[in-house]
Short mmCIF file of C-alpha atoms and ligand atoms in Angstrom, two decimals:
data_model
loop_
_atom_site.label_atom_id
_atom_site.label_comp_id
_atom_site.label_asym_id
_atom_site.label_seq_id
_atom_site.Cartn_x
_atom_site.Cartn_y
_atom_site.Cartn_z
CA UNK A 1 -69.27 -104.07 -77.59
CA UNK A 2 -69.02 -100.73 -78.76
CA UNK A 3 -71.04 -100.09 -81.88
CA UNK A 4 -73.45 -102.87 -80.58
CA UNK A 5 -76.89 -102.84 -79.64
CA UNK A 6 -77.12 -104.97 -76.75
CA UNK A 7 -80.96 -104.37 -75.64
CA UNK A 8 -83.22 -107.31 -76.10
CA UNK A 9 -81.67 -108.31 -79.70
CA UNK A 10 -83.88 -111.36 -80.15
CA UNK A 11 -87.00 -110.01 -78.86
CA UNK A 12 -89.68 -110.34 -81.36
CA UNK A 13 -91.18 -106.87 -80.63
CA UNK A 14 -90.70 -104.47 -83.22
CA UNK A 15 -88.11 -101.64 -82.75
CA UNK A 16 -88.07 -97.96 -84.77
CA UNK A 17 -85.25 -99.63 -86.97
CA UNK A 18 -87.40 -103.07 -87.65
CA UNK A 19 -90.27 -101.00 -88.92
CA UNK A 20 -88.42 -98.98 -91.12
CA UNK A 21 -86.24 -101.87 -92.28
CA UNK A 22 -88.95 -104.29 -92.16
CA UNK A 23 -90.80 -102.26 -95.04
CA UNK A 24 -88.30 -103.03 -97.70
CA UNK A 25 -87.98 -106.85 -96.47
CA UNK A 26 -91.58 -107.47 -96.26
CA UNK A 27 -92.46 -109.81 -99.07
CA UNK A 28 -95.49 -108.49 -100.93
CA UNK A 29 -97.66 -111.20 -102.36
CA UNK A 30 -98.29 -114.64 -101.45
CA UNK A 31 -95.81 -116.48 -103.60
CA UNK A 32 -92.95 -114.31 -102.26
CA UNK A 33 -93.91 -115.30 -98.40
CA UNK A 34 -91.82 -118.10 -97.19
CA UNK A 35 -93.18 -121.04 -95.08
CA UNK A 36 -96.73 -120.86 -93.51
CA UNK A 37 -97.48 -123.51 -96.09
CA UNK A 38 -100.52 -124.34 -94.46
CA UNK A 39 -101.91 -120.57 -94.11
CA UNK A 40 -100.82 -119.69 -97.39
CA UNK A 41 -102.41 -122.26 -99.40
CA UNK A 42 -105.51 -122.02 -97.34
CA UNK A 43 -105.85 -117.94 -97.76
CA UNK A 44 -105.01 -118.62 -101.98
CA UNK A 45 -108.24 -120.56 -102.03
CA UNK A 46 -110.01 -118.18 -99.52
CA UNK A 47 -109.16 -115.06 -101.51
CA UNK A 48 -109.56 -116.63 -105.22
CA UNK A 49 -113.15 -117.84 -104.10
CA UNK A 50 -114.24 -114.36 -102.60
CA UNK A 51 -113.15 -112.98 -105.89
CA UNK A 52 -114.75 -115.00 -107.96
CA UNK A 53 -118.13 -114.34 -106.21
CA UNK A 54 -117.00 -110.85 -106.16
CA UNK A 55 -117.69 -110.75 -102.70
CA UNK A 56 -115.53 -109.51 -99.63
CA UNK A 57 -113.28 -111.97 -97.81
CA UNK A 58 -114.70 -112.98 -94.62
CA UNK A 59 -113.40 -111.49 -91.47
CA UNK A 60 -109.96 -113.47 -90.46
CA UNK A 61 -108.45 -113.43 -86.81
CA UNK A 62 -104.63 -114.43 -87.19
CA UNK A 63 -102.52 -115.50 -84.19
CA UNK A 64 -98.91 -116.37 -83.17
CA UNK A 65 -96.15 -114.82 -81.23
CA UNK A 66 -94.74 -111.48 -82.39
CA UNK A 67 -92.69 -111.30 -85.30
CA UNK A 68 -94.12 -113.87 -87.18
CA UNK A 69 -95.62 -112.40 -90.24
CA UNK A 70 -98.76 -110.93 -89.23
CA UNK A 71 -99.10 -107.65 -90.05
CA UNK A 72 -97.22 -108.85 -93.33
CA UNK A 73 -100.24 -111.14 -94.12
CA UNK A 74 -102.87 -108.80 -93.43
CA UNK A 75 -100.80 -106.23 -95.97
CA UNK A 76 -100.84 -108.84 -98.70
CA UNK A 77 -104.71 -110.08 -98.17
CA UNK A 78 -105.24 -106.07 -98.71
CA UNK A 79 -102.92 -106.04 -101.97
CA UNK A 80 -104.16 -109.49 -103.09
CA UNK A 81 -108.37 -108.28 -103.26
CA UNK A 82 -107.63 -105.03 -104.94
CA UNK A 83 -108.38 -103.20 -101.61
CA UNK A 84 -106.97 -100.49 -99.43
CA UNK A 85 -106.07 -101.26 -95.67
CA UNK A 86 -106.23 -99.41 -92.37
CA UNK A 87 -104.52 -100.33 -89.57
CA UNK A 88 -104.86 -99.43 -86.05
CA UNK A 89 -104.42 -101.77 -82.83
CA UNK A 90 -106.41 -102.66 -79.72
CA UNK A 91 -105.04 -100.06 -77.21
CA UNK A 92 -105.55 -97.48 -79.42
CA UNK A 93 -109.15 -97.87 -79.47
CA UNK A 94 -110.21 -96.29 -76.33
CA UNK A 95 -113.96 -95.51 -77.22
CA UNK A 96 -116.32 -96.61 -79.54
CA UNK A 97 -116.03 -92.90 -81.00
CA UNK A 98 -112.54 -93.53 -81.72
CA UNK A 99 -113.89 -96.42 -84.65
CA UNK A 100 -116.70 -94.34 -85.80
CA UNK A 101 -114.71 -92.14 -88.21
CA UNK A 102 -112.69 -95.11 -89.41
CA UNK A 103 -115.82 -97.59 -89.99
CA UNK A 104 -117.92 -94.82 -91.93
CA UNK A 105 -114.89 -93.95 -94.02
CA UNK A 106 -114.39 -97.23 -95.00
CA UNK A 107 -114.80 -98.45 -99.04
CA UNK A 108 -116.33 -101.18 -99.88
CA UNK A 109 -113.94 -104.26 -99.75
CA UNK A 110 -111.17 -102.41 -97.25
CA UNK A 111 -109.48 -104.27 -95.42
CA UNK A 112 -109.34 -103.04 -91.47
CA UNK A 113 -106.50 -104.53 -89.41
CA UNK A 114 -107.01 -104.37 -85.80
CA UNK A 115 -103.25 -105.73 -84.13
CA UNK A 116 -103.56 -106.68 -80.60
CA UNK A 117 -107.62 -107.13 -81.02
CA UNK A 118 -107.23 -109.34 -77.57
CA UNK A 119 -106.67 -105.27 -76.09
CA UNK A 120 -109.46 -103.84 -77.33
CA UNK A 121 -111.77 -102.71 -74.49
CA UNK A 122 -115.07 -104.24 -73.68
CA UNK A 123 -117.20 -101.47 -74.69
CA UNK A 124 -115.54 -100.69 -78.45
CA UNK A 125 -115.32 -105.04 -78.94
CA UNK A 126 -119.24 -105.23 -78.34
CA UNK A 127 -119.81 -102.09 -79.84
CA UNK A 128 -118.06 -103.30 -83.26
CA UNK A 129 -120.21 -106.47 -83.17
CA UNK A 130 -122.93 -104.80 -85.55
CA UNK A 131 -120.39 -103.79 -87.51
CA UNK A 132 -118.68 -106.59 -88.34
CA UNK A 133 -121.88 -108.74 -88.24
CA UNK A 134 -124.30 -106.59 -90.73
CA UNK A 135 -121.96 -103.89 -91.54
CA UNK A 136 -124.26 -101.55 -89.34
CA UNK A 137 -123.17 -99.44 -86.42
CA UNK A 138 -125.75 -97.33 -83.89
CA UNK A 139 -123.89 -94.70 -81.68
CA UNK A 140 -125.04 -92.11 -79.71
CA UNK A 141 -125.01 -88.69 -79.83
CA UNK A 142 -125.40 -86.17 -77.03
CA UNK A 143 -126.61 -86.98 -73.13
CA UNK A 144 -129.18 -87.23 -71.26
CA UNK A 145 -133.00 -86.59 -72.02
CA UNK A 146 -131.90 -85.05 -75.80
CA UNK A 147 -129.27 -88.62 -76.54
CA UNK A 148 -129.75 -90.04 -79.78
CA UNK A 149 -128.84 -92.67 -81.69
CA UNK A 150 -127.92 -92.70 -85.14
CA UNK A 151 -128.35 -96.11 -87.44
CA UNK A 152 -125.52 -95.77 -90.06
CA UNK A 153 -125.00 -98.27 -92.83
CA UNK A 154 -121.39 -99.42 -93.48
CA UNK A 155 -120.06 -100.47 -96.69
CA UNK A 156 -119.09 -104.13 -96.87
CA UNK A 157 -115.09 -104.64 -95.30
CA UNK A 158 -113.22 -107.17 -94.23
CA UNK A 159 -112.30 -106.81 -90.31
CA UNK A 160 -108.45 -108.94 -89.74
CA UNK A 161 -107.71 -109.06 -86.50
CA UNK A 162 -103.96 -109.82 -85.02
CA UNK A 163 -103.08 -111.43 -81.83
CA UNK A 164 -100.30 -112.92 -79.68
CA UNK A 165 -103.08 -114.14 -77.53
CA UNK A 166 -106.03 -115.92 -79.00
CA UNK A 167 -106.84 -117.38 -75.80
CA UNK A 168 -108.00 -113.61 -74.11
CA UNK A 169 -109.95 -112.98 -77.10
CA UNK A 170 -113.88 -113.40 -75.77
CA UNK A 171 -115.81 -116.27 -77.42
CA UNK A 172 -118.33 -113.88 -79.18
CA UNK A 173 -115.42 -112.18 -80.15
CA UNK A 174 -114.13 -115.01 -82.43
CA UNK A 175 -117.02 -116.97 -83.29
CA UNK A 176 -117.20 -113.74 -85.65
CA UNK A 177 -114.18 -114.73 -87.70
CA UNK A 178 -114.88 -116.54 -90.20
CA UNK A 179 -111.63 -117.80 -90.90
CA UNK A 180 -108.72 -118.31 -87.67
CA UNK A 181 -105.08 -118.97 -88.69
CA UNK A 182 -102.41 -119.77 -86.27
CA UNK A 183 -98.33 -119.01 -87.49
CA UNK A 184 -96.29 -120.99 -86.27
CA UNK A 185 -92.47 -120.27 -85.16
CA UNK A 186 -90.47 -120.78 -88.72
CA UNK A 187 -88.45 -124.17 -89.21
CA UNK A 188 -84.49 -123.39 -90.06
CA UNK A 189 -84.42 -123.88 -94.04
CA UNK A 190 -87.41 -121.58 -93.97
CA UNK A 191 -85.52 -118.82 -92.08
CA UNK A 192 -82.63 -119.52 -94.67
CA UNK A 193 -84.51 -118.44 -97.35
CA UNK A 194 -85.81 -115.27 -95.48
CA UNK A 195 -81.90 -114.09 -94.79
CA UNK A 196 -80.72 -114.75 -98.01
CA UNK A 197 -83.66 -112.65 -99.76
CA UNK A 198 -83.31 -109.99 -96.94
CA UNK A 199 -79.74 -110.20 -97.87
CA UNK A 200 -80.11 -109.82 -100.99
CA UNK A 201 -82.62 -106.82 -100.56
CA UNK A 202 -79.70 -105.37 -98.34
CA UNK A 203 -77.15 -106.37 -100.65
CA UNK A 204 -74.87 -107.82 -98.28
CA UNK A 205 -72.63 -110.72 -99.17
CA UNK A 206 -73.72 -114.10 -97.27
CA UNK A 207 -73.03 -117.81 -97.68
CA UNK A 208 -75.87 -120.45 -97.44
CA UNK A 209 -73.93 -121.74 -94.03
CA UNK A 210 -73.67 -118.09 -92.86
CA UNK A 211 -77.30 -117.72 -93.32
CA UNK A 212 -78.21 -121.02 -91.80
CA UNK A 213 -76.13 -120.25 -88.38
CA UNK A 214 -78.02 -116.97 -88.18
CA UNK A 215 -81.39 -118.69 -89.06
CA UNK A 216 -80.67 -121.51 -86.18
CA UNK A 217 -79.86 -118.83 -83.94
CA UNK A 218 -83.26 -116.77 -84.57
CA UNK A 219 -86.08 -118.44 -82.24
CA UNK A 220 -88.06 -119.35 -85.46
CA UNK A 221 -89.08 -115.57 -85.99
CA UNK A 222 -88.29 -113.73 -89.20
CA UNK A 223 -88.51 -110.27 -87.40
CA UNK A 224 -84.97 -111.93 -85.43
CA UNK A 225 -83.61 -113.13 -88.75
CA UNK A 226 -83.74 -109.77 -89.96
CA UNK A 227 -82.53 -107.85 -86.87
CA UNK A 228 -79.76 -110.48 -86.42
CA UNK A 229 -78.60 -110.11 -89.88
CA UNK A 230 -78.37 -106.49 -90.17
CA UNK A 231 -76.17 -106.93 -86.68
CA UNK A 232 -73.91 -109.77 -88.15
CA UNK A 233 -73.62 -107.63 -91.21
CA UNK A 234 -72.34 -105.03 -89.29
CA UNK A 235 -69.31 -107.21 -87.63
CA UNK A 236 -68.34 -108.46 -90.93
CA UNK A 237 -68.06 -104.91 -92.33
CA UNK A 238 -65.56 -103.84 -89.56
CA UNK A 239 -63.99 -107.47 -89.10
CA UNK A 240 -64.07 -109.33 -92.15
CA UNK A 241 -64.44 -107.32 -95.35
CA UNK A 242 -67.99 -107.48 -95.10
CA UNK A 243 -68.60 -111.22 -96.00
CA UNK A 244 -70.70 -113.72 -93.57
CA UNK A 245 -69.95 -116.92 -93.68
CA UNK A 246 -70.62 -119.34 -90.89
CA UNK A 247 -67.74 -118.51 -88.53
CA UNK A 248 -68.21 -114.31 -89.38
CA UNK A 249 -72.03 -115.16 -87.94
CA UNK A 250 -71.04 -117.36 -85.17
CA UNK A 251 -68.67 -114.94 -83.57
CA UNK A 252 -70.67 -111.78 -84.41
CA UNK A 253 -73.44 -113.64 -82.58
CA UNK A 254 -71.18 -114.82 -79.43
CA UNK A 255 -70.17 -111.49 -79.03
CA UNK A 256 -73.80 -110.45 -79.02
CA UNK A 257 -74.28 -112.58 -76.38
CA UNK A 258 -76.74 -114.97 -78.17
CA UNK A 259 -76.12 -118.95 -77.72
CA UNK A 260 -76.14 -121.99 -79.68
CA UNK A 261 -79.61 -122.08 -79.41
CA UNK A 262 -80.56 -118.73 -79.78
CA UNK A 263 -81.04 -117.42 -76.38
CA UNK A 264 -80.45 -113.95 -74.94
CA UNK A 265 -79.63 -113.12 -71.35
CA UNK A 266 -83.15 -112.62 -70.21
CA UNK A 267 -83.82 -116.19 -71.44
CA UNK A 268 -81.00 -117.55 -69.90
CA UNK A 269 -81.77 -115.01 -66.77
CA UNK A 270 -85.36 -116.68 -66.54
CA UNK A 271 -84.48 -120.63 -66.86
CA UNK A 272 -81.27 -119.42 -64.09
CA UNK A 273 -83.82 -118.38 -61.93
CA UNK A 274 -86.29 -121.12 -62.19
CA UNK A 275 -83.10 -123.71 -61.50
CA UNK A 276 -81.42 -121.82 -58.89
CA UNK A 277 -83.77 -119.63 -56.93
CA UNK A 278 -86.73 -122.25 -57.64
CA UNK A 279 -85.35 -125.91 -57.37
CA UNK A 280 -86.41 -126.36 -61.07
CA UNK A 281 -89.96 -125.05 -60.81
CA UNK A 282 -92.82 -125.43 -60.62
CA UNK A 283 -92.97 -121.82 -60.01
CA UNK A 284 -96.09 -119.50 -60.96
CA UNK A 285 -95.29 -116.66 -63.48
CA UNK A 286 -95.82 -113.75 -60.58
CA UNK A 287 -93.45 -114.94 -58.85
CA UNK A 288 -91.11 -115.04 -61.48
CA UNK A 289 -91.86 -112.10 -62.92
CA UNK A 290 -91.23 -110.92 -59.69
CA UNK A 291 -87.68 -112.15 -59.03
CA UNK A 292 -86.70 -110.95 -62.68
CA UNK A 293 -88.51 -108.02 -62.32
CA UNK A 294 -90.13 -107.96 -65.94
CA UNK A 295 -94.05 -107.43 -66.67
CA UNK A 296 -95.67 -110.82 -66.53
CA UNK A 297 -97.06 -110.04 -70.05
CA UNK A 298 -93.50 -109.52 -71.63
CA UNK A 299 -92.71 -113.62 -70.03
CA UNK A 300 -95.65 -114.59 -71.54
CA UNK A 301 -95.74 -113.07 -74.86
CA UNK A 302 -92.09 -112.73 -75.47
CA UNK A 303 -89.89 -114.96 -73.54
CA UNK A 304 -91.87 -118.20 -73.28
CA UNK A 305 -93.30 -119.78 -76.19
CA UNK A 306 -89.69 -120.35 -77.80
CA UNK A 307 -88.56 -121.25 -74.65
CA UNK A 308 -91.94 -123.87 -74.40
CA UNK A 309 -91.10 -125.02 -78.24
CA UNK A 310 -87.47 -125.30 -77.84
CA UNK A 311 -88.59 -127.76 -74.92
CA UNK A 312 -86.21 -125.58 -72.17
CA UNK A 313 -89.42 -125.07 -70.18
CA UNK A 314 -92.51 -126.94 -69.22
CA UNK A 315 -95.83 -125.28 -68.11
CA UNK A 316 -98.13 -127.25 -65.21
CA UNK A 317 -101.05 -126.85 -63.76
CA UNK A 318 -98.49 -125.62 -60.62
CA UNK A 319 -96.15 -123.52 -62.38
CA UNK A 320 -93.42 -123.21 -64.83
CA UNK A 321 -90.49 -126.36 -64.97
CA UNK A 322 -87.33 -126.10 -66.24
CA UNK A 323 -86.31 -129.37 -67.84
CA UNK A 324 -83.87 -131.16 -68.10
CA UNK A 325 -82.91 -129.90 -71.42
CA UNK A 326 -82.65 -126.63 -69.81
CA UNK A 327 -80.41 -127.69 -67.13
CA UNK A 328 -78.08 -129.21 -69.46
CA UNK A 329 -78.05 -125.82 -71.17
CA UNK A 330 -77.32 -123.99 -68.33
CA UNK A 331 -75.30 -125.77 -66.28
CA UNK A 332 -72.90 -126.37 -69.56
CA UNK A 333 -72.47 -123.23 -70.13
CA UNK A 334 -71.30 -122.61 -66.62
CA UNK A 335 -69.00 -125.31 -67.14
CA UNK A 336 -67.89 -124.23 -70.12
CA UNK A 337 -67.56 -120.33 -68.55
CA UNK A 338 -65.98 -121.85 -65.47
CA UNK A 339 -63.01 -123.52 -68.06
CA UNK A 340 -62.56 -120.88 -69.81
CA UNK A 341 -64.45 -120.99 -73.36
CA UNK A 342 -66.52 -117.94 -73.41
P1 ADP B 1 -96.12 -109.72 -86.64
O1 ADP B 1 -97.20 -108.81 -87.18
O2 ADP B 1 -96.55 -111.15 -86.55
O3 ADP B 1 -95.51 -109.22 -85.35
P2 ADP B 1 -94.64 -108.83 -89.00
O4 ADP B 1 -95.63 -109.11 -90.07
O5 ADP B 1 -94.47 -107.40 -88.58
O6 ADP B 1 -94.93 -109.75 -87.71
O7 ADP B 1 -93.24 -109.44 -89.50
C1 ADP B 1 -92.00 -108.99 -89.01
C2 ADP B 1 -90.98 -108.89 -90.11
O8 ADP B 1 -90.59 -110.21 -90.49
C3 ADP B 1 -91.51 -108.21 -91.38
O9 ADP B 1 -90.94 -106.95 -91.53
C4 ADP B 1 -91.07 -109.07 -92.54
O10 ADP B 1 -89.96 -108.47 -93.16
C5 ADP B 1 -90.55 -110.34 -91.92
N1 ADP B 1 -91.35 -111.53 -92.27
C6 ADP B 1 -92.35 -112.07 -91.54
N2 ADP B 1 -92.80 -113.18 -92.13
C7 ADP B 1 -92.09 -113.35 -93.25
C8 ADP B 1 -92.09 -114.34 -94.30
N3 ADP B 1 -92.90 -115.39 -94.23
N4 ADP B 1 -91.24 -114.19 -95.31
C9 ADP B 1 -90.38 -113.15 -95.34
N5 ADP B 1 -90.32 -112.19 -94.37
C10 ADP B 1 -91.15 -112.29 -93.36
#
């Protein structure tokens, strides 16, 4: 549709227009962040007690699919101990010399936040070891027969790393966290409450049922609440005097092309494939990676694990399964295509 952006709309990687927007809708303290109960409460008594001893929070490895709050946790640890935070991310460390400037400039208590630490290359991971171990790095300066190295203490920081992938991350790696959080995808009422305060950030005019088809249509992720509101907002300005309510959001979404439960065309493209091309699975993620020609890493870090909780796919020891649930899906849709609905 004309006005539309129909790329990847619920795709939890961040686009130009996420960050930007994503600024003004990211809570900033831990009473305004909504669900994580678990997390939250934990970091409260993590954070008061490193205060109290007026000591530096420990080192803290968070994990869970993109678009789950993250980045915005790291943010508020930062703004909750008084500190400032860097950020930088695992690809973008290419050599140790690339952390060298950022570790010595460090103040006591900052907060560095490494996203995609399960990237960072062999040589800068072992080479930040000391550093996040003693707050001491040794590097090396010049070749050969006149190389030296140079002991430099570090002021005390806290390292938080970020990944979709805790499973890459070497053991060494995270036995020096000393505290691992996992985010899971958000339940519906939770995702209610994120639209209607991004909505209200926005000020756009929403009902609670409005915001609740949006939320169930979201794949649990706050970063698709947000995109899929500012979209839906959008239709109702041109079609309906700018208000959502539940049928504004359920045809702005339709025409989207995002289903009852939340899928795009690439999930619907993947479970297709596994049911038509691969008898219902199993089938190894090459191969389907293959067939839909998309990186293995964007199936496995985008397009799976809602498709794993929403219990549409299975993963074997042989393969990925679509189930039964996911045949149902499919093959009602066709049905429904075939008479006519959509
Ligand atoms: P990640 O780092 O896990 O990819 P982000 O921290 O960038 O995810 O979060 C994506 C967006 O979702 C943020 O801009 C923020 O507005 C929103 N968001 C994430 N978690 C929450 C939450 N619990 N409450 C409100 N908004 C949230």
């Amino acid at each position: 549709m004309e006005g539309f952006d129909l790329s990847r709309l619920v795709s939890p990687g961040e686009s130009e227009e996420d960050r930007v927007l994503g600024l003004s809708l990211r809570p900033d303290c831990l009473d305004e962040f909504i669900g994580q109960r678990q997390v939250v409460e934990n970091l409260k008594i993590g954070i008061s007690a490193a205060k109290q001893r007026g000591e530096v929070i420990e080192h803290i490895l968070l994990s869970g699919p993109p678009g789950l709050g993250k980045t915005t946790l790291a943010h508020i640890i930062a703004k909750e101990m008084g500190a400032h935070m860097i950020s930088t991310s695992g690809p973008a460390l290419e050599r140790p010399g690339d952390l060298v400037g950022i570790l010595t400039n460090l103040e006591s208590g900052d907060v560095l936040f490494i996203d995609e630490i399960h990237r960072l290359p062999r040589i800068v991971e072992e080479f930040l070891y000391p550093a996040i171990e003693s707050f001491k790095i040794d590097f090396v300066i010049d070749k050969g027969p006149y190389a030296k190295t140079i002991k430099f203490n570090l002021k005390p920081f806290t390292l938080i790393g970020a990944t979709t992938r805790s499973g890459l991350l070497s053991a060494p790696m995270r036995s020096r966290f000393g505290f691992f959080y996992h985010l899971e995808f958000y339940e519906p009422e939770d995702l209610v409450k994120i639209i209607l305060r991004s909505a209200n950030v926005l000020d756009v005019e929403i009902t609670e049922k409005g915001a609740l088809e949006i939320a169930r249509r979201s794949r649990g992720t706050p970063r698709i609440a947000n995109r899929l509101l500012r979209r839906v907002r959008d239709y109702a300005q041109v079609k309906a005097d700018g208000k959502i309510d539940r049928d504004v959001a359920d045809m702005a979404l339709h025409s989207l092309g995002i289903d009852d439960l939340g899928l795009d065309e690439l999930d619907r493209k993947l479970l297709r494939t596994i049911i038509e091309v691969y008898k219902g699975g199993p089938v190894g993620i090459e191969s389907l990676s293959a067939t839909l020609n998309e990186e293995v890493d964007t199936l496995i870090d985008v397009v799976e694990p809602y498709l794993l909780k929403a219990c549409l796919l299975k993963r074997t020891p042989r393969g990925r399964e679509a189930t039964e649930l996911a045949y149902r899906h499919i093959l009602g849709r066709d049905k429904e295509r075939e008479e006519g609905l959509f």
